[in-house]
PDB file of C-alpha atoms in Angstrom:
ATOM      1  CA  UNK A 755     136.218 133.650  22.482  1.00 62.00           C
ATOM      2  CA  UNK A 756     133.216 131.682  20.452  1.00 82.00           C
ATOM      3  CA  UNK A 757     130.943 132.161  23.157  1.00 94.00           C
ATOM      4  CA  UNK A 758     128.300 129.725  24.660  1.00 97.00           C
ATOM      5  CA  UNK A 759     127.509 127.252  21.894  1.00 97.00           C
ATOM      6  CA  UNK A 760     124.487 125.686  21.612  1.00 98.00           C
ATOM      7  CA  UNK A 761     123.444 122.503  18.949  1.00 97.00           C
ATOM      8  CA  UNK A 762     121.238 122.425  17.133  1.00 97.00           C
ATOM      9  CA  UNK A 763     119.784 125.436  16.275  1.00 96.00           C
ATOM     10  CA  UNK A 764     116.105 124.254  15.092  1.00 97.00           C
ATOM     11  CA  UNK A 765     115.221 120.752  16.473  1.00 97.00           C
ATOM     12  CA  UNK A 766     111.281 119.718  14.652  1.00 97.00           C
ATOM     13  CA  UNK A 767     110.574 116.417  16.162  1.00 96.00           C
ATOM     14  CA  UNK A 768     107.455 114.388  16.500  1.00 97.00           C
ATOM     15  CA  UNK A 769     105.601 113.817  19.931  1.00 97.00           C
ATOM     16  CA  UNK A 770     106.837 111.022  21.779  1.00 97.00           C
ATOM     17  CA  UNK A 771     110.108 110.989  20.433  1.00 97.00           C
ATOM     18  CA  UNK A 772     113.507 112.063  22.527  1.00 97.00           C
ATOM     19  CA  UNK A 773     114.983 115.217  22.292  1.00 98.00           C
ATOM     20  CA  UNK A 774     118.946 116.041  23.076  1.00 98.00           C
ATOM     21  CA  UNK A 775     119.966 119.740  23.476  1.00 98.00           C
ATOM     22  CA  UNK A 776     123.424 120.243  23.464  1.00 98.00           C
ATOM     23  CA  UNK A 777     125.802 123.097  25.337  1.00 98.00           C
ATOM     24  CA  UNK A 778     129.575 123.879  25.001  1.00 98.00           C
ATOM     25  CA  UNK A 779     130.448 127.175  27.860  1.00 97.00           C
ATOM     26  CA  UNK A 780     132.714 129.810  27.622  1.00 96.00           C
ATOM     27  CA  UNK A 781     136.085 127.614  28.884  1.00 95.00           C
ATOM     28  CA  UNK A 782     136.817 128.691  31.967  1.00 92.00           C
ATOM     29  CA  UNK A 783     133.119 129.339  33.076  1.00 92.00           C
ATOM     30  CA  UNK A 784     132.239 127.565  36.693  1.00 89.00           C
ATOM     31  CA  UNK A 785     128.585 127.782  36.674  1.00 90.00           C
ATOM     32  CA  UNK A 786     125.965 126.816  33.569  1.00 94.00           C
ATOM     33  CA  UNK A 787     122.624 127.296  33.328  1.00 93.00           C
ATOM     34  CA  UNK A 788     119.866 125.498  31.451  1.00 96.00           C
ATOM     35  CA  UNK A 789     116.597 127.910  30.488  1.00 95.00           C
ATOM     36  CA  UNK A 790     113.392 127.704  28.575  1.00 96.00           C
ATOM     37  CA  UNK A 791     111.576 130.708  27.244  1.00 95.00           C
ATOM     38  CA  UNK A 792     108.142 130.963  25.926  1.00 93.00           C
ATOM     39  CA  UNK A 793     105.372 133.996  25.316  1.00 89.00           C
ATOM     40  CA  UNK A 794     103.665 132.755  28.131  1.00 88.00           C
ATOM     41  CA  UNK A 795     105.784 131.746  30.951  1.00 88.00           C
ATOM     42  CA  UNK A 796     108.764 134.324  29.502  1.00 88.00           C
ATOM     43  CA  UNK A 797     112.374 133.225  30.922  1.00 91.00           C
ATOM     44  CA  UNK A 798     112.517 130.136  33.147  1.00 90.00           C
ATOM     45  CA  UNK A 799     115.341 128.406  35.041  1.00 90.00           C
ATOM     46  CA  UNK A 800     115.269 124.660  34.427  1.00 94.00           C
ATOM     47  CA  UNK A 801     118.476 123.651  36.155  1.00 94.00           C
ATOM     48  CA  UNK A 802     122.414 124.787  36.748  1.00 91.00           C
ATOM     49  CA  UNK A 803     125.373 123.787  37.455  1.00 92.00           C
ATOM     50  CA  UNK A 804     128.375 124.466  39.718  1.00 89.00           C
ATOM     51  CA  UNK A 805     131.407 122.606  38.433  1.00 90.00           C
ATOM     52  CA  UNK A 806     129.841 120.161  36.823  1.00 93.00           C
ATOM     53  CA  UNK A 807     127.544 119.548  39.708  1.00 92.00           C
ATOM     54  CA  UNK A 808     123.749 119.422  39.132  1.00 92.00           C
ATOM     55  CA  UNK A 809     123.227 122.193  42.203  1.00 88.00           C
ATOM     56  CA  UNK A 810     119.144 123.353  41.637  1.00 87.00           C
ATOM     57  CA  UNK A 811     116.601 121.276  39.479  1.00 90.00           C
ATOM     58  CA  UNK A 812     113.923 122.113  41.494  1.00 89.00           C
ATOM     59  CA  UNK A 813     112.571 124.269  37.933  1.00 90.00           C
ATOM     60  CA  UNK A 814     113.119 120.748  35.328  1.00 94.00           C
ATOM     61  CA  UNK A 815     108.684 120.267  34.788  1.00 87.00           C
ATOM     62  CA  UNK A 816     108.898 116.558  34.811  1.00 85.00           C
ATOM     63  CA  UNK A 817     110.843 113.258  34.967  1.00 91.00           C
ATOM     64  CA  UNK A 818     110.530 113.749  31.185  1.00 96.00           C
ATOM     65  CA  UNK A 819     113.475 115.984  31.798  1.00 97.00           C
ATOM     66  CA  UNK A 820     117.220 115.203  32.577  1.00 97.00           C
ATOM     67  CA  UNK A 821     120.372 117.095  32.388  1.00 97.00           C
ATOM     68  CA  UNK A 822     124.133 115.753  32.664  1.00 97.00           C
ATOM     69  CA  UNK A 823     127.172 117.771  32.852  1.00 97.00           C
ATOM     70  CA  UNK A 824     130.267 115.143  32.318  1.00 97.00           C
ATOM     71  CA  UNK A 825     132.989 117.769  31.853  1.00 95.00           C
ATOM     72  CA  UNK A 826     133.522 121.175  32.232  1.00 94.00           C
ATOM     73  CA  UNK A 827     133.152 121.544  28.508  1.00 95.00           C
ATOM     74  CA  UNK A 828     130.323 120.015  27.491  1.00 97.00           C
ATOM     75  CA  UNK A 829     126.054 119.410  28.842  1.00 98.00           C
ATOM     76  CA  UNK A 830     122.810 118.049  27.389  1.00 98.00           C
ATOM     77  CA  UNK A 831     119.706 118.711  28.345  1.00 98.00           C
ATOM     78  CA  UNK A 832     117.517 115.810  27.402  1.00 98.00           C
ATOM     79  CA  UNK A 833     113.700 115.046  26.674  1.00 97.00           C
ATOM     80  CA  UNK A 834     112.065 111.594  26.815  1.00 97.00           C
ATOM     81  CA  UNK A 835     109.195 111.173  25.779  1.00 96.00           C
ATOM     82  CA  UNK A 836     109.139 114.585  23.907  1.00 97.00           C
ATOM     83  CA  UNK A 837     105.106 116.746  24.198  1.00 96.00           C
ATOM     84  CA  UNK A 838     103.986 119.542  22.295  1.00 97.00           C
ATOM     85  CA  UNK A 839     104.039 121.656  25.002  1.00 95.00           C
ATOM     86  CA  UNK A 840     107.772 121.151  25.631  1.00 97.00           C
ATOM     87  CA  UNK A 841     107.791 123.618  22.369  1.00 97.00           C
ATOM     88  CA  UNK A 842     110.077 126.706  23.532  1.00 97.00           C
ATOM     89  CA  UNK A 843     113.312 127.877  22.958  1.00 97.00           C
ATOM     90  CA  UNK A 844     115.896 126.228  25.320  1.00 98.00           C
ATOM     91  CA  UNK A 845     118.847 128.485  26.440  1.00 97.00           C
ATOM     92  CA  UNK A 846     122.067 127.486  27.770  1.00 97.00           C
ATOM     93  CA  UNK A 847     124.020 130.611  29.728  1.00 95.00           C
ATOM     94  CA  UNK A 848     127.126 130.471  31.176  1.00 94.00           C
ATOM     95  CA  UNK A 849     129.088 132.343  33.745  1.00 90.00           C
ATOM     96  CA  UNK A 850     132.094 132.953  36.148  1.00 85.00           C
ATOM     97  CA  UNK A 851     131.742 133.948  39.786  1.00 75.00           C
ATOM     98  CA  UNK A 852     134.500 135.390  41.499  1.00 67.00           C
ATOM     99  CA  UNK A 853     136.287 133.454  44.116  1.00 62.00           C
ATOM    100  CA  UNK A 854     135.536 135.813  46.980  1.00 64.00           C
ATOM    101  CA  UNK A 855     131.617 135.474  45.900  1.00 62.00           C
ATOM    102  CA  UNK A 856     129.575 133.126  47.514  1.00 57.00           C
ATOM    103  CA  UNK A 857     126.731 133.419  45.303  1.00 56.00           C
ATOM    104  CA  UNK A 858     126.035 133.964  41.684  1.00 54.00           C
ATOM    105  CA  UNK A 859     124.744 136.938  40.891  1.00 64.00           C
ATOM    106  CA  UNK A 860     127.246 138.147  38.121  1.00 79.00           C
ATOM    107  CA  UNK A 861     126.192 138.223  34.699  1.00 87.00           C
ATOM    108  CA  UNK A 862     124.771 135.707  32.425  1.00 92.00           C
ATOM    109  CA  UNK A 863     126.751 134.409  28.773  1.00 95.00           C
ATOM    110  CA  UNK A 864     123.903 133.076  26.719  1.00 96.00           C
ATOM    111  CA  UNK A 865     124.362 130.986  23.712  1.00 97.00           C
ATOM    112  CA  UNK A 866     121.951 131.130  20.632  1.00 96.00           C
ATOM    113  CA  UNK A 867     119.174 128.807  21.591  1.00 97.00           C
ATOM    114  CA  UNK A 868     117.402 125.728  20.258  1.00 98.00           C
ATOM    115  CA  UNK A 869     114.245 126.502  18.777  1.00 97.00           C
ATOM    116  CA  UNK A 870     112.430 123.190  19.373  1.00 98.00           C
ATOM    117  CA  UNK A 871     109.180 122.143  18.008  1.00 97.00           C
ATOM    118  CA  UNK A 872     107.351 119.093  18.888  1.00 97.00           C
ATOM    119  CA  UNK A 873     104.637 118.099  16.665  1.00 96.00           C
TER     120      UNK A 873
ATOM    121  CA  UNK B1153     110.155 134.986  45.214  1.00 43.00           C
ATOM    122  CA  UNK B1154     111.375 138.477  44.032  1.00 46.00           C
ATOM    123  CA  UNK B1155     110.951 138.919  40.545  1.00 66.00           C
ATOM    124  CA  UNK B1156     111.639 142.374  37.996  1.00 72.00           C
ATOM    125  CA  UNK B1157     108.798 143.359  36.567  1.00 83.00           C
ATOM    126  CA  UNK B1158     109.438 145.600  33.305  1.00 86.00           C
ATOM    127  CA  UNK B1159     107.260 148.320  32.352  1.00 86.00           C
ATOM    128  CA  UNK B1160     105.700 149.265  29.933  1.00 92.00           C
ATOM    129  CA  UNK B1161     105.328 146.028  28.324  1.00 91.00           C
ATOM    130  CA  UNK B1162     105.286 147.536  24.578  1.00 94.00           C
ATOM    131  CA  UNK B1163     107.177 151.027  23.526  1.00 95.00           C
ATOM    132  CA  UNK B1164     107.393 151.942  19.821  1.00 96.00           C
ATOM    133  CA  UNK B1165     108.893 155.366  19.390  1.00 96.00           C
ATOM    134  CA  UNK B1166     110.861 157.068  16.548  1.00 97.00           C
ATOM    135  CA  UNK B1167     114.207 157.009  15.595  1.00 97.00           C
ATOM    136  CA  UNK B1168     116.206 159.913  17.333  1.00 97.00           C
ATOM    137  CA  UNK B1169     113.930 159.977  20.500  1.00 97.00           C
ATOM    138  CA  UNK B1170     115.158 158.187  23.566  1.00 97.00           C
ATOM    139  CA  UNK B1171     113.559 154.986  25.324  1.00 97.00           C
ATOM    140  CA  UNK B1172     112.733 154.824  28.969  1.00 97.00           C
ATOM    141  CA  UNK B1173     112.213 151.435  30.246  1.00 96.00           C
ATOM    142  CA  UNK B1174     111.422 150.846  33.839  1.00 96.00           C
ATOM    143  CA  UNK B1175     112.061 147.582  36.336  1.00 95.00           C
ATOM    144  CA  UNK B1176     110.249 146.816  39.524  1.00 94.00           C
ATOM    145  CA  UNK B1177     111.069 144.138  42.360  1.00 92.00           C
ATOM    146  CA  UNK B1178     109.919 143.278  45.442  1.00 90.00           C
ATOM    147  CA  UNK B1179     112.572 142.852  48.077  1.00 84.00           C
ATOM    148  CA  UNK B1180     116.513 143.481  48.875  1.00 86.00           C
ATOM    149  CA  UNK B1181     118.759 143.007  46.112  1.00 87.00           C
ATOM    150  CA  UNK B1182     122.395 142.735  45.399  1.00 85.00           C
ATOM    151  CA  UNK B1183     122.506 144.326  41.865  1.00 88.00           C
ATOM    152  CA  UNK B1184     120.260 144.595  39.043  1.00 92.00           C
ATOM    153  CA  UNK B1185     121.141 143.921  35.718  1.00 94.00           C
ATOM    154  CA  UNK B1186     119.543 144.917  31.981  1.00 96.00           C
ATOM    155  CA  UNK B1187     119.659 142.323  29.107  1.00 97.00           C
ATOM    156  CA  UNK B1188     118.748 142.938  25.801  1.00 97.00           C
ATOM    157  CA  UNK B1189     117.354 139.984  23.135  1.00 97.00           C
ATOM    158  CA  UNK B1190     117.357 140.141  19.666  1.00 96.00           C
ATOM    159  CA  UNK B1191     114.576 138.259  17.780  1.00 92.00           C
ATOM    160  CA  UNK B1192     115.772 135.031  17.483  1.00 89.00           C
ATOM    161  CA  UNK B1193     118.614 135.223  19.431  1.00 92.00           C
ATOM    162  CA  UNK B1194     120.143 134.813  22.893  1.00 94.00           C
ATOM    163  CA  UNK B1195     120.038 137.530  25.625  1.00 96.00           C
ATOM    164  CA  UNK B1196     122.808 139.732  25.947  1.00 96.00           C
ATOM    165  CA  UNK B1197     123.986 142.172  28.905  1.00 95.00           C
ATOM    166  CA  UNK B1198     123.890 145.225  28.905  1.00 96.00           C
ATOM    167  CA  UNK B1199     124.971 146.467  32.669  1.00 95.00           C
ATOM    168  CA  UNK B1200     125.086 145.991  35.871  1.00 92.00           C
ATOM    169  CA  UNK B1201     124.182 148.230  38.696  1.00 93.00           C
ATOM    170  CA  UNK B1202     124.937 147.213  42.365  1.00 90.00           C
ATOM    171  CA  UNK B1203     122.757 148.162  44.989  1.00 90.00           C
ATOM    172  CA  UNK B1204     125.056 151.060  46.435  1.00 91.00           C
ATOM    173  CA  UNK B1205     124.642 152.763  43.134  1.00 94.00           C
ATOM    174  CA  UNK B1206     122.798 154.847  41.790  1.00 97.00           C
ATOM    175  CA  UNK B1207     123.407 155.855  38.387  1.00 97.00           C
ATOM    176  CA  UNK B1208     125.389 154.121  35.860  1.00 96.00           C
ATOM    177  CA  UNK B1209     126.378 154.996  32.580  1.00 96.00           C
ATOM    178  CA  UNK B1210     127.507 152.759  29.430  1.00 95.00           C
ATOM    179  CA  UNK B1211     127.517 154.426  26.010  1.00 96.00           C
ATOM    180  CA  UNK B1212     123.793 155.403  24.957  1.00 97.00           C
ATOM    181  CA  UNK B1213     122.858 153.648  28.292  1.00 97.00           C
ATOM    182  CA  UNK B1214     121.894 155.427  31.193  1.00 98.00           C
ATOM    183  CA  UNK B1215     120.465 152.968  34.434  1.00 98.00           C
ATOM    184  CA  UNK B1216     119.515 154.335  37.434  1.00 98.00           C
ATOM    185  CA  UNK B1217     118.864 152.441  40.898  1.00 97.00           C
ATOM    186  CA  UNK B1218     115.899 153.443  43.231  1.00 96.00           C
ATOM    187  CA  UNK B1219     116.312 151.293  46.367  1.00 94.00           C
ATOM    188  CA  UNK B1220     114.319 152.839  48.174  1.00 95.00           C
ATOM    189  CA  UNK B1221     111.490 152.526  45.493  1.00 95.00           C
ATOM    190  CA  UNK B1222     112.495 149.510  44.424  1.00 94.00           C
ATOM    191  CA  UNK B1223     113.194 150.439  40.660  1.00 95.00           C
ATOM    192  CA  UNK B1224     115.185 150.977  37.952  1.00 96.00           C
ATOM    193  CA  UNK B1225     115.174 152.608  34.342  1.00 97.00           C
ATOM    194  CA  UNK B1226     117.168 151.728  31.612  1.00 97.00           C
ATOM    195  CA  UNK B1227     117.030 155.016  29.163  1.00 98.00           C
ATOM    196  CA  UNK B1228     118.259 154.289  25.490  1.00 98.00           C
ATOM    197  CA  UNK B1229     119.014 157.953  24.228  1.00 97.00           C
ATOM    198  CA  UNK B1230     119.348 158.635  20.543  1.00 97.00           C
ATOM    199  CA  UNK B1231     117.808 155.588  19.550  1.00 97.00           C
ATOM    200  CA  UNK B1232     118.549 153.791  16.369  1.00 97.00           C
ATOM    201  CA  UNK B1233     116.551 151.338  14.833  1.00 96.00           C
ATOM    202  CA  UNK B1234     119.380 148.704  15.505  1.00 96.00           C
ATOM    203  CA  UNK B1235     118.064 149.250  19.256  1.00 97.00           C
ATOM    204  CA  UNK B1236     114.455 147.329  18.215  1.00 98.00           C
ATOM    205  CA  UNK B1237     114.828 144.201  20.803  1.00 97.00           C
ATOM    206  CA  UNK B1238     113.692 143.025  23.894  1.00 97.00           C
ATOM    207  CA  UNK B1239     115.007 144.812  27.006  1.00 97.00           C
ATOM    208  CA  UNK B1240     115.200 142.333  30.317  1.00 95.00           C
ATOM    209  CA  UNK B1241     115.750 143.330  34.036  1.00 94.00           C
ATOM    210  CA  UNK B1242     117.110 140.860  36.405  1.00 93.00           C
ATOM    211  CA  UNK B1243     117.444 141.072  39.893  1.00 88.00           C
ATOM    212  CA  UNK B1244     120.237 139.580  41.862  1.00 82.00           C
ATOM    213  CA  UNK B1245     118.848 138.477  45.625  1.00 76.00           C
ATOM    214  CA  UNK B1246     121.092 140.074  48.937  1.00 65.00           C
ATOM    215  CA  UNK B1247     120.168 136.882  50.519  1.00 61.00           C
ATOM    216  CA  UNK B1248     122.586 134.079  50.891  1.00 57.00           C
ATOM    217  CA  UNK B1249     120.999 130.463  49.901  1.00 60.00           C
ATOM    218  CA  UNK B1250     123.936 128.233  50.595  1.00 61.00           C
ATOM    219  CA  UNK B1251     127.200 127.931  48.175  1.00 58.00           C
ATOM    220  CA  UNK B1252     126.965 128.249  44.986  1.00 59.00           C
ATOM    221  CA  UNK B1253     123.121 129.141  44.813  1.00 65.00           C
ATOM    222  CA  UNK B1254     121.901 131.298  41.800  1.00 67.00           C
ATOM    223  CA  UNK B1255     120.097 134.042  42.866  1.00 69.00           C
ATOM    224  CA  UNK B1256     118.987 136.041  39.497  1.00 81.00           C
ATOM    225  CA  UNK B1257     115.491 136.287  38.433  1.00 85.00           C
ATOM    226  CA  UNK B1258     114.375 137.581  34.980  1.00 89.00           C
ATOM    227  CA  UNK B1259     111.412 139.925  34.018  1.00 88.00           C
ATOM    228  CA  UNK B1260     109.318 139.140  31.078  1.00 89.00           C
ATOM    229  CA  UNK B1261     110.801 142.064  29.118  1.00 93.00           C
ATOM    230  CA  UNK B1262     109.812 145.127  27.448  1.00 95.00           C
ATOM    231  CA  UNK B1263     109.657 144.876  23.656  1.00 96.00           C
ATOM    232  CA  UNK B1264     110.756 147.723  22.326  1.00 97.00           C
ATOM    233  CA  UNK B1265     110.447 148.967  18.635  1.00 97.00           C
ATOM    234  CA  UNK B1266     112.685 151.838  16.779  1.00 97.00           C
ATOM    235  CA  UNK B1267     110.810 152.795  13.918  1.00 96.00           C
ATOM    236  CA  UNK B1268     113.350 154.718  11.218  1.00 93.00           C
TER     237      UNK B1268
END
């Protein structure tokens, strides 16, 4: 299995600009999970998903963020207009709950990150 | 909201010597779980402990659950300096929010450096 996959790796872009992060699962995953990390504010949740459905934003920091799911296969996490402080590394995890579990607390598959800077 | 908090923050020790790293949270859980990151790179678990256990083993990895305290350790023994990383605790909430609700929350970490 490849693991999660996550595109691109590095992302330097100026302020202002818009900013696509990209996320392939593990096939066969149900749940996904967008996350930012910095020093500061260390690991947090932006969003997930439940079968492709959008289930908590309540952690995206602004309009400036979106994320879509269209398949099972594939998200984006997107920035418009792109700020400095949106600087971080963005993680995509994925993960499969078992079918007598109503809740998802199993473990996490992360992918590599995106190291984005915004200038 | 519950969150693991790792302690100590910082642990540099030798190579050979074992690596206690310890986890507090604040209410109920389901399990806890240990992560470890890389530089650079993506978190990766470790193991899982649910909360009617009390010590698990995996490898060099020995956690132990303290519900009662509230607390966990993750002890690296024999470390190597392939072991230098970042060492997370996340807590998994007893609680049920409604299906399909995610229910982990991550520590800040304990960085943790193996010096040869």
């Amino acid at each position: 299995d490849a693991g999660v996959i996550q595109s691109p790796r590095h992302e330097v872009t100026e302020m202002g600009q818009e900013v696509t992060l990209r996320c392939k699962p593990i096939s066969g995953h149900d749940y996904l999970f967008w996350y930012r990390q910095t020093m500061m504010r260390g690991l947090e949740l932006l969003i997930y998903f439940n079968n492709n459905v959008p289930i908590d934003d309540s952690g995206m920091p602004e309009d400036r963020f979106s994320a879509k799911m269209p398949n099972a296969s594939f998200s984006t996490l997107k920035i418009q207009p792109s700020e400095p402080r949106d600087s971080a590394v963005y993680f995509c995890a994925s993960s499969l709950v078992p079918r007598d579990s109503r809740t998802t607390n199993e473990k996490l598959f992360f992918g590599s990150g995106t190291q984005l800077s915004v200038l | 909201s519950q969150q693991g908090e790792e302690d100590p923050q910082a642990l540099s020790i030798q190579e050979g010597e074992n690596a206690t790293m310890n986890c507090s949270y604040k209410t109920s859980i389901n399990n806890l779980q240990w992560y470890r990151q890389n530089s650079g790179r993506g978190l990766v678990h470790l193991i899982l402990i649910r909360s009617n256990e009390r010590e698990k083993h995996s490898g060099r990895l020995r956690v132990t659950l303290d519900t009662s305290k509230k607390s966990s350790s993750l002890l690296i023994t024999a470390s190597r300096a392939a072991d230098t990383a970042s060492y997370f605790c996340a807590t998994a909430a007893n609680t049920y929010s409604g299906a399909g609700s995610y229910q982990l929350t991550f520590g800040k970490g304990t960085k943790l450096s193996v010096i040869p």
